[in-house]
Backbone as a ProteinNet text record, in pm:
[ID]
protein_1_A
[PRIMARY]
MSRNVFVVGASAGIVLLFAGIYGMGSISTMSWGLPAFIVGMFLLIGDVVILATRLVGGGGPSGGVFGQMKSFLGTGNQDLVGTGLPATALIASMRDTGTMVNDQLVVAFDLRVQPASGAPYVVAHRQILPRLLTGAVLPGRTVQVWTDPADPQRLVIDWSALPTQV
[TERTIARY]
323.3	303.3	341.6	234.1	347.2	227.3	259.2	170.6	56.1	70.3	35	-28.9	-84.9	-192.1	-323	-253.2	-378.7	-395	-275.9	-402.6	-435.1	-420.9	-544.2	-621.7	-644.7	-737.5	-872.3	-770.4	-850.4	-1010.7	-858	-945.9	-1028.2	-1081.8	-1161.8	-1271.3	-1240.2	-1349.8	-1385.4	-1313.4	-1414.6	-1511.9	-1430.9	-1537.4	-1677.2	-1684.6	-1749.3	-1900.6	-1835.4	-1844.6	-1946.2	-1900	-1977	-2037.6	-2055	-2085.5	-2247.9	-2225.3	-2298.6	-2476.3	-2368.7	-2386.9	-2523.4	-2459.8	-2536.8	-2688.9	-2646.9	-2817.1	-2835.3	-2852.6	-2885	-3015.3	-2989.2	-3034.4	-3231.9	-3162.2	-3353.8	-3378	-3506.5	-3586.6	-3563.2	-3517.5	-3480.4	-3305.3	-3225.9	-3127.3	-3067.7	-3079.9	-3153.4	-3120.1	-3131.1	-3149.9	-2860.8	-2865.7	-2784.7	-2587.1	-2782.5	-2655.9	-2636.9	-2684.1	-2650.9	-2549.8	-2616.5	-2491.4	-2346.6	-2351.2	-2182.8	-2190.5	-2257.7	-2150.8	-2126.2	-2187.1	-2113.7	-1977	-2005.2	-1893.8	-1729.2	-1751.2	-1692.9	-1637.2	-1741	-1735.6	-1590.5	-1627.7	-1534.9	-1430.1	-1397.7	-1282.5	-1190.9	-1269.8	-1249.6	-1131.9	-1214.9	-1189.6	-1091.9	-1098.3	-994.7	-891.8	-884.9	-717.4	-644	-755	-750.8	-647.9	-681.2	-689.6	-524.2	-518.5	-409.4	-304.7	-283.9	-229.7	-182.2	-271.4	-241	-139.3	-172.9	-140.7	28.1	35.3	175.7	265.4	213.9	280.7	339.8	212.4	256.3	265.3	341.6	332.4	497.2	613.4	673.8	775.2	888.6	1002.4	1050.4	917.4	968.5	886	864.3	741.5	681	773.4	613.6	676.1	679.5	734.2	545.1	549.3	465	293.8	193.7	86.2	44.3	59	-76.7	49.4	166.1	304.5	316.5	267.1	231.3	204.1	30.1	-113.7	-100.8	3.6	22.5	131.9	145.8	313.9	170.6	143.9	77.1	17.4	-51.4	-159.6	-145.9	9.2	70.8	50.8	33	9.4	142	206	333.8	453.3	610.6	648.4	678.4	544.4	627.5	640.8	731.7	801.2	899.6	997.1	1063.4	1071.3	966.8	984.4	1022	1200.2	1255	1374.5	1303.4	1460.7	1508.8	1449	1568.3	1630.4	1731.8	1824	1721.5	1818.9	1734.4	1788.6	1708.8	1767.3	1730.6	1796.1	1598.3	1599.3	1491.1	1444.9	1387.6	1450.2	1423	1281.4	1167.4	1096.3	1152	1129.6	1147.2	1010.7	897.2	783.6	698.1	566.3	462.4	297.5	199.6	122.6	2.1	-111.5	-189.9	-240.7	-233.3	-232.2	-428.2	-505.5	-608.5	-666	-614.5	-633.8	-661.6	-707.4	-773.6	-763.7	-677.9	-712.2	-718.2	-854.5	-934.6	-1021.7	-997.4	-1038.6	-936.4	-768.6	-682.9	-591.3	-574.4	-498.7	-383.4	-317.7	-211.4	-153	-1.8	55.5	153.3	272.6	351.2	437.7	525.2	657.7	774.3	822.5	950.2	1056.2	1101.9	1153.9	1402.5	1481	1561.6	1653.4	1690.7	1732.4	1836.8	1938.8	2038.4	2067.7	2107.4	2193.7	2263.6	2261.4	2345.6	2500.2	2546.3	2672.5	2648.9	2690	2701.3	2569.8	2573.6	2592.5	2389.3	2327.4	2245.8	2158.6	2038.9	2052.2	1836.2	1786.3	1671.5	1544.9	1384	1396.4	1170.8	1119.4	952.6	933.2	778	752.3	577.3	515	393.2	390.7	257.8	212.8	102.5	46.1	-27.4	-1.6	-65.3	-70.7	-156.4	-154.6	-240.2	-288.3	-422.9	-488.5	-473.3	-363.4	-325.1	-231.6	-153	-20.8	-67.5	-180.6	-164.9	-111.9	-131.2	-95.4	74.5	127.5	316.7	357.9	273.4	384.5	411.8	508.8	538	630.6	672.9	806.3	913.6	1011.5	1044.9	1161.7	1034.4	1021.2	1104.3	1223.1	1305.3	1138.4	1143.8	1101.8	1154.1	1159.4	1293.1	1177.7	1329.5	1249.6	1342.8	1312.4	1396.6	1324.3	1532.3	1511.1	1536.3	1540.2	1554.1	1728.3	1762.9	1912.1	1960.7	1866.3	1912.7	1885.5	1772.6	1766.6	1721.4	1752.8	1772.4	1625.8	1571.8	1458.9	1307.9	1345.6	1245.9	1274.4	1126.3	1180.9	983.3	1043.8	909.2	941.1	840.4	799.7	753.9	844.3	793.2	718.4	615.7	489.6	530.8	543.5	589.6	667.5	789.5	868.2	803	821.3	761.6	797.8	784	858.7	883.6	1030.3	1105.1	1147.4	1181.4	1167.4	1383.7	1383.6	1476.5	1588.7
1139	1274.7	1409.7	1493.6	1693.3	1732.5	1811	1854.8	1997.9	2001.8	2137.4	2056.2	1895.2	1831.4	1811.8	1762	1762.8	1937.4	2026.1	2152.2	2217.6	2163.3	2172.6	2133.6	1951	1926.8	1921.9	1949.8	2029.8	2188.8	2245.9	2397.2	2375.3	2255.2	2244.4	2165.4	2099.4	2068.7	2162.3	2239.1	2376.7	2427.6	2453	2554.7	2475.5	2386.9	2238.3	2283.9	2287.1	2260	2369.1	2454.5	2600.9	2606.6	2594.5	2587.5	2505.1	2381	2318.4	2336.5	2421.6	2475.6	2638.5	2642.9	2803.9	2714.2	2629.2	2587.6	2528.8	2435	2385.6	2443.9	2571.2	2719.7	2744.9	2693.3	2798.4	2594.8	2612.5	2495.2	2506.1	2610.5	2556.7	2535.3	2570.9	2537.1	2360.5	2336.6	2210	2102.1	2086.1	1951.5	1902	2041	2045.8	2051.7	2157.5	2180.7	2074.4	1961.3	1840.9	1783.5	1747.6	1628.7	1682.6	1921.3	2003.1	1943.4	1930.4	1997	1788	1723.3	1581.7	1515.1	1590.6	1576.9	1665.9	1781.1	1878.5	1759.9	1752.1	1644.3	1601.4	1506.9	1398.8	1469.3	1536.2	1551	1622.4	1684.6	1810.5	1737.3	1611.4	1468.2	1428.4	1404.3	1273.2	1330.1	1477	1526.6	1596.8	1594.4	1679.3	1500.8	1417.2	1272.4	1218.3	1219.3	1197.2	1266.6	1436.8	1495.5	1511.6	1479.7	1499	1334.8	1255.1	1092	1091.1	1173.2	1182.3	1272	1421.6	1484.7	1413.5	1269	1282.8	1227.9	1069.5	943.6	936.7	1041.1	1030.2	954.5	924.8	825.7	706.9	620.3	529.1	403.2	278.3	247.3	190.9	230.7	210.9	444.8	470.5	588.6	657.6	803.8	872.6	816.2	901.8	836.9	715.6	690.5	535.9	448.3	490.2	373.2	387.7	481	404.9	351.6	436.5	257.2	135.6	162.5	-13.7	-151.5	0.2	-52.9	-153.9	7.7	-57.8	-135.7	-177.7	-247.2	-446.3	-421.5	-515	-527.7	-448	-527.8	-443.3	-355.8	-352.6	-421.1	-408.7	-388.1	-612.9	-610.5	-730.2	-654.5	-554.8	-549.1	-659.8	-636.8	-702.6	-870.9	-965.9	-1065.7	-1091.7	-1146	-1174.4	-1063.6	-978.3	-822.9	-823.9	-824.7	-756.8	-923.6	-864.9	-938	-1066.5	-1231.8	-1348.6	-1394.8	-1311.8	-1431.8	-1492.5	-1538	-1594.3	-1503.4	-1556.6	-1470.3	-1589.2	-1530.2	-1649	-1568.4	-1631.6	-1504.6	-1563.9	-1459.6	-1401.6	-1432.2	-1340.2	-1251	-1281.7	-1267.3	-1230.1	-1250.9	-1114.8	-1061.8	-1098.6	-1078.4	-1007.3	-841.3	-758.3	-655.5	-675.9	-642.7	-693.9	-625.9	-580	-580.4	-700.9	-682.2	-750.6	-686.2	-809.4	-727.8	-833.2	-849.3	-922.2	-1089	-984.5	-1193.7	-1240.9	-1245.6	-1247.7	-1172.4	-1198.2	-1183.3	-1049.8	-887.5	-936.9	-917.5	-950.8	-1027.3	-949.9	-895.7	-844.3	-924.8	-892	-1057.3	-919.9	-1002.9	-946.3	-1080.6	-982.8	-1101.3	-1109.9	-1179.5	-1195.7	-1202.2	-1082.9	-1108.3	-1192.1	-1304.8	-1302.9	-1288.2	-1242.6	-1181.5	-1261.6	-1321.6	-1364.2	-1398.7	-1270.5	-1224.7	-1091	-1042.1	-989.8	-1026.7	-974.9	-1004.2	-996.7	-1054	-1045.5	-923.1	-949.6	-771.1	-822.2	-715.5	-757	-635.3	-645.1	-610	-644.9	-533	-541.2	-473.2	-645.5	-601.5	-618.5	-597.2	-603	-708.3	-772.6	-868.1	-970.9	-956.4	-1055.6	-1176.9	-1261.1	-1405.1	-1519.9	-1620	-1651.8	-1792.9	-1814	-1883.3	-2035.1	-1988.5	-2243.5	-2228.5	-2081.6	-2157.9	-2049.1	-1996.6	-1990.4	-2096.5	-2172.9	-2296.9	-2375	-2305.9	-2318.4	-2191.6	-2134.1	-2008.5	-1964.5	-1975.5	-2009.4	-1918	-1873.7	-1848.7	-1901.4	-1920.3	-1989.9	-2060.4	-2089.5	-2109.5	-2032.5	-2064.7	-1954.6	-1928.7	-1807.4	-1752.8	-1769	-1747.5	-1754.1	-1531.4	-1430.4	-1282.5	-1262.6	-1183.1	-1067.3	-886.7	-855.7	-730.1	-668.4	-531	-397.5	-360.7	-376	-302.9	-246.3	-137.4	51.2	57.6	-104.7	-36.1	-145.5	-203.8	-338.5	-307.3	-242.3	-274.7	-282	-256	-318.7	-436.4	-556.3	-646.8	-683.6	-829	-843.4	-1018.5	-1181.1	-1252.8	-1346.7	-1422.5	-1481.1	-1594.1	-1597.8	-1749.9	-1863.4	-1829.1	-1971.2	-2068.2	-1981.9	-2094.5	-2169.4	-2210.7	-2309.6	-2262.4	-2224.4	-2200.6	-2330.5	-2353.6	-2480.6	-2431.2	-2553.6	-2521.1	-2534.3	-2480.9	-2493.2	-2588.5
-1599	-1684.4	-1609.2	-1637.6	-1584.9	-1522.4	-1432.2	-1354.5	-1421.8	-1480.9	-1607.7	-1651.2	-1719.1	-1786.1	-1659.1	-1576.9	-1420.6	-1396.5	-1404.7	-1375.4	-1487.5	-1590.7	-1685.9	-1637.9	-1643.1	-1634.5	-1506.6	-1330.8	-1263	-1293	-1382.5	-1454.9	-1478.1	-1618.4	-1721.9	-1617.9	-1482.3	-1442.4	-1329.5	-1271.7	-1225.3	-1309.6	-1349.6	-1531.8	-1558.2	-1606.7	-1618.9	-1486.7	-1368.9	-1243.7	-1237.3	-1233.5	-1247.3	-1352.1	-1444.7	-1594.6	-1513.4	-1491.2	-1431.4	-1335.1	-1197.3	-1125.4	-1212.8	-1251.3	-1348.5	-1375.8	-1529.8	-1570.8	-1541.9	-1353.1	-1313.1	-1216.6	-1235.2	-1209.7	-1268.2	-1366.3	-1496.6	-1488	-1537.4	-1582.9	-1755.3	-1822.3	-1996.6	-1926.4	-1852	-1927.9	-1853.1	-1789.9	-1680.7	-1754	-1901	-1976.8	-1961.2	-1964.7	-2014.9	-1873.6	-1735.8	-1600.7	-1550.2	-1541.7	-1447.8	-1515.2	-1611.6	-1670.7	-1680.4	-1668.3	-1685	-1568.2	-1433.1	-1325	-1332.7	-1318.5	-1257.6	-1348.7	-1466.5	-1553.4	-1509.6	-1409.5	-1311.2	-1292.9	-1206.9	-990	-1071.7	-1114.3	-1257	-1214.5	-1322.2	-1374.5	-1256.7	-1187.5	-1042.5	-943.8	-946.8	-823.8	-826.6	-977.7	-1017.2	-1018.9	-1094.2	-1147.8	-941.3	-874	-795.9	-684	-728.8	-630	-746.7	-785.4	-865.1	-860.3	-879.2	-858.7	-721.3	-624.1	-448.3	-381.4	-502.9	-494.2	-515.6	-716.1	-715.2	-631.6	-562	-491.4	-366.4	-305.6	-150.6	-152.1	-257.4	-297.5	-262.3	-301.6	-250.9	-354.8	-383.7	-472	-355.3	-413.9	-392	-328.5	-373.6	-296.7	-247.5	-83.9	36.2	78.3	-6.1	17.2	11.7	100.3	113.2	182.3	188.7	258.5	282.6	124.5	86	125.3	80.1	149.5	246.8	407.6	481	501.6	485.8	482.9	451.5	321.1	288.4	400.5	419.7	557.1	681.9	656.9	868.1	823	732.7	696.1	630.3	594.2	611.3	453.2	372.1	222.6	126.7	214.4	81.8	101.3	19.7	-11.8	-140	-151.6	-209.9	-352.3	-389.2	-481.6	-461.6	-318.6	-323.2	-316.2	-339.5	-419.6	-514.1	-543.4	-678.1	-671.3	-682.2	-636.6	-561.7	-435	-313	-313.4	-167.6	-112.7	-39.3	-78.2	12	89.8	194	341.5	399.1	548.6	594.7	780.6	809.3	952.7	1081.4	1189.6	1264.5	1363.2	1336.9	1437.1	1585.2	1616.4	1803.3	1855.5	1783	1862	1768.7	1796.2	1584.6	1765.8	1653.1	1791.4	1655.6	1731.9	1623.9	1614.4	1562.3	1581.5	1518.1	1531.2	1532.5	1400.2	1243.2	1133.7	1063.7	974.6	803.6	770	674.6	454.1	420.5	358.1	288.4	337.8	481	581.4	615.8	627.4	648.7	776.9	827.7	1017.9	900.4	957.1	973.2	1093.8	1136.8	1198	1225.9	1375.1	1403.2	1469	1351.2	1322.6	1389.4	1486.9	1575.3	1466.6	1384.7	1318.6	1342.3	1374.3	1308	1220.2	1153.7	1021.1	970.6	881.7	875.2	691.8	717.8	552.9	492.9	367.9	302.2	391	353.6	492.7	501.8	639.2	738.8	838.2	935.9	1110	1147.2	1170.9	1242.7	1293.5	1239.5	1305.8	1363.2	1356.7	1421.3	1341.3	1392	1205.1	1276.6	1297.3	1287.8	1216.6	1133.4	1075.5	1074.6	1031.7	941.2	853.4	841.2	715.1	707.6	585.8	620.2	645	696.6	711.4	649.9	619.5	505.9	519.3	526.4	676.3	687.7	521.2	510.8	567.3	651.3	745.1	905	944.3	1014.7	1136.4	1113.7	1243.9	1247.9	1082.1	1052.8	1072.2	1093.8	1106.9	1301.4	1376	1523.2	1529.7	1641.2	1710.4	1708.9	1681.1	1668.9	1506.5	1386.3	1283.4	1183.7	1120.6	958.5	884.8	869.1	685.2	618.9	490.8	344.9	379.7	324.8	337.4	216.9	187.3	23.4	121.5	92	198.2	66.2	110.4	70.4	108.2	-39.3	-36.1	-16.3	-59.7	-42.5	212.7	168.9	356.6	436.9	433.4	522.2	571.7	680.6	731.9	696.1	565.1	420.2	410.6	482.4	417	371.5	373.8	297.6	287.8	316.9	373.3	251.8	212.8	114.1	125	146.4	217.4	62.4	-45.5	-74.7	-44.1	-17.5	55.7	252.4	258.1	388.4	509.5	595.2	738.7	810.7	842	872.6	1054.2	1079.9	1255.5	1229.3	1339.7	1379.8	1467.3
[MASK]
++++++++++++++++++++++++++++++++++++++++++++++++++++++++++++++++++++++++++++++++++++++++++++++++++++++++++++++++++++++++++++++++++++++++++++++++++++++++++++++++++++++

């Protein structure tokens, strides 16, 4: 959608908002003032949030403020599963971040990634650790990862493949 659609929606929201304020100022017009105010608020806030998301979101799944928040919480990069480059990664170390998402731990991993072709490299990565794998994921184990071809530091651990011991 173009920005013009959002500008028109936000403008309509502002008009309804002020009409609602005017309408609530008198007992005789209060019957339409409150609904106009509420609809105006929803239009204005909704359009501003959508427009800001598009403007700030950047280009790509992990761009912008929301992408950074997803990365910090360990919920981003799921788009790489099956579409990125497969590799293995040795868990060099791991630590609790003190953050939980949907009652699951977000863990900070230091990984030594071994791509199918090329030299290994080190990545600091945060991701949710499924509860059922808590005891199986330990330093020294190898996990399956999918990496972004454009940015090898961007990856996701594929929990559908169980960790193996080296």
